[in-house]
Amino acid sequence: MFETLSERLSGVFDKLTRQGALTAEDVETALREVRVALLEADVSLPVARAFVKSVSAKATGSAVTKSVTPGQQVVKIVHDELIRTLRGEGDPGALKIDNPPAAMLMVGLQGSGKTTTTAKLAKRLTERQGKRVLMASLDTNRPAAMEQLAILGTQIGVDTLPIIKGENAVQIAKRAKQQATFGGYDVYMLDTAGRLHIDEALMAEVQAVRDVAQPRETLLVVDGLTGQDAVNVATEFDGKVGITGVVLTRMDGDGRGGAALSMRAITGKPIRFVGLGEKMDALETFEAERVAGRILG
Ligand code: GDP
């Protein structure tokens, strides 16, 4: 993950760290490179600009401590700023799934990895937090997707709500809530239907489901390889449904880490998890330090 950003930046900082003193011109040249690297890594232009501006202000004003070279100093400032941007304001804390049965709404476009992520997360909550989880698919347009969740549930040992043909999404959500309440589940996860593109019908359905379930967490699953599109999808969903966090999938892919940076900067929503493969264990919590470290190489 993040190789593209990392290689480019470490090249720039290599050059810097080899120089004895750091002139204003050096800072400017280095930051121009940083900007290009960010853009190449699919960070959106306004975010890249703001990032560089902020680093530039801090680098120019800062006194170079004796223990580090000026190059290392800039590296540190860039690193800290990356972490600050990736982490955003305030610590989002643990997922809010304490009051059983807590509803978690999983939203996103078709093909983003929503069903896979629902199962991965259910497995994680079961194994690591000892939660009793119930999963339900609301994708009535795609019976295969409903079956897929049931198959994954069997595979990972997590219950799924039995499928009843002819029910609509709201009816399924109500039944899931009932089953979760009377069945003593801690969490019920609603895998909502996706579409290829955002449309009004999709949003209306997700809103209706949200009103029934009143989820404490609404996680948007987006394909991390789609860069700016992922950010646009997040902005749309947040405006229409209100999201509490983001899961970036396919971060095992070609490594453009930019989506993470612009996602956090533009939506202001925490990135909770990253998907790192198709297997049920390929889900990690999002760690700003680790990601920033990888970005800088
Ligand atoms: P949905 O339509 O949003 O529910 O998407 P699915 O969960 O069916 O996922 C679509 C495809 O993406 C499946 O083949 C998944 O195995 C795959 N997938 C999901 N998450 C990841 C990920 O983090 N990395 C990789 N490489 N593939 C993933």
Coordinates of N, CA and C in Angstrom, one line a residue, residues 1-3 116-117 120 124 224 247-253 255 273-287 290-291 294:
M1 N 0.8 -1.2 0.0 CA 0.0 0.0 0.0 C 0.9 1.2 0.0
F2 N 0.4 2.2 -0.7 CA 1.1 3.6 -0.7 C 2.5 3.6 -1.3
E3 N 2.9 2.6 -2.1 CA 4.2 2.6 -2.6 C 4.5 3.8 -3.5
T116 N -18.3 -8.3 1.2 CA -17.0 -8.9 1.7 C -16.6 -8.2 3.0
T117 N -16.7 -6.8 3.0 CA -16.3 -6.1 4.2 C -17.2 -6.3 5.4
K120 N -16.1 -9.6 6.8 CA -14.8 -9.4 7.4 C -14.9 -8.7 8.8
R124 N -14.3 -10.1 12.6 CA -13.4 -9.3 13.5 C -14.1 -9.0 14.9
G224 N -10.7 1.9 -2.7 CA -9.6 2.8 -2.5 C -8.8 3.1 -3.8
V247 N -14.6 2.7 5.1 CA -13.7 1.6 4.9 C -13.1 1.7 3.5
L248 N -11.8 1.7 3.3 CA -11.2 1.8 2.0 C -10.8 0.4 1.6
T249 N -11.4 -0.1 0.6 CA -11.0 -1.5 0.1 C -10.0 -1.5 -1.0
R250 N -9.5 -2.6 -1.3 CA -8.5 -2.8 -2.3 C -7.2 -2.0 -2.1
M251 N -6.8 -1.8 -0.9 CA -5.6 -1.1 -0.6 C -4.4 -2.0 -0.8
D252 N -4.7 -3.3 -1.1 CA -3.6 -4.2 -1.5 C -3.3 -4.0 -3.0
G253 N -4.1 -3.2 -3.6 CA -3.9 -3.0 -5.1 C -2.7 -2.2 -5.5
G255 N -1.6 0.5 -5.0 CA -0.9 1.4 -4.0 C -1.0 2.9 -4.1
F273 N -11.2 1.4 8.6 CA -10.5 0.1 8.3 C -10.0 0.2 6.8
V274 N -9.0 -0.6 6.5 CA -8.6 -0.8 5.1 C -8.7 -2.3 4.8
G275 N -9.2 -2.5 3.6 CA -9.3 -3.9 3.1 C -8.0 -4.2 2.3
L276 N -7.4 -5.3 2.6 CA -6.1 -5.7 2.0 C -6.2 -7.0 1.3
G277 N -7.3 -7.4 0.8 CA -7.4 -8.6 0.0 C -8.8 -9.2 0.1
E278 N -8.9 -10.4 -0.6 CA -10.2 -11.0 -0.6 C -10.5 -11.9 0.6
K279 N -9.5 -12.3 1.2 CA -9.7 -13.3 2.3 C -10.4 -12.6 3.5
M280 N -11.0 -13.4 4.3 CA -11.8 -12.9 5.4 C -11.0 -12.2 6.6
D281 N -9.7 -12.5 6.6 CA -8.9 -11.8 7.6 C -8.2 -10.5 7.0
A282 N -8.4 -10.3 5.8 CA -7.7 -9.1 5.1 C -8.4 -7.8 5.4
L283 N -8.5 -7.5 6.7 CA -9.1 -6.2 7.1 C -8.3 -5.7 8.2
E284 N -7.7 -4.5 8.1 CA -6.9 -3.9 9.2 C -7.5 -2.6 9.7
T285 N -7.3 -2.2 10.9 CA -7.7 -0.9 11.3 C -6.8 0.1 10.7
F286 N -7.3 1.2 10.4 CA -6.6 2.3 9.8 C -5.7 3.0 10.8
E287 N -4.4 3.0 10.5 CA -3.5 3.6 11.5 C -2.7 4.7 10.8
R290 N 1.2 4.5 10.8 CA 1.7 3.5 9.9 C 1.6 3.9 8.4
V291 N 0.5 4.5 8.1 CA 0.3 4.9 6.7 C 1.2 6.1 6.4
R294 N 4.6 4.7 5.8 CA 4.7 4.0 4.5 C 4.8 5.1 3.4

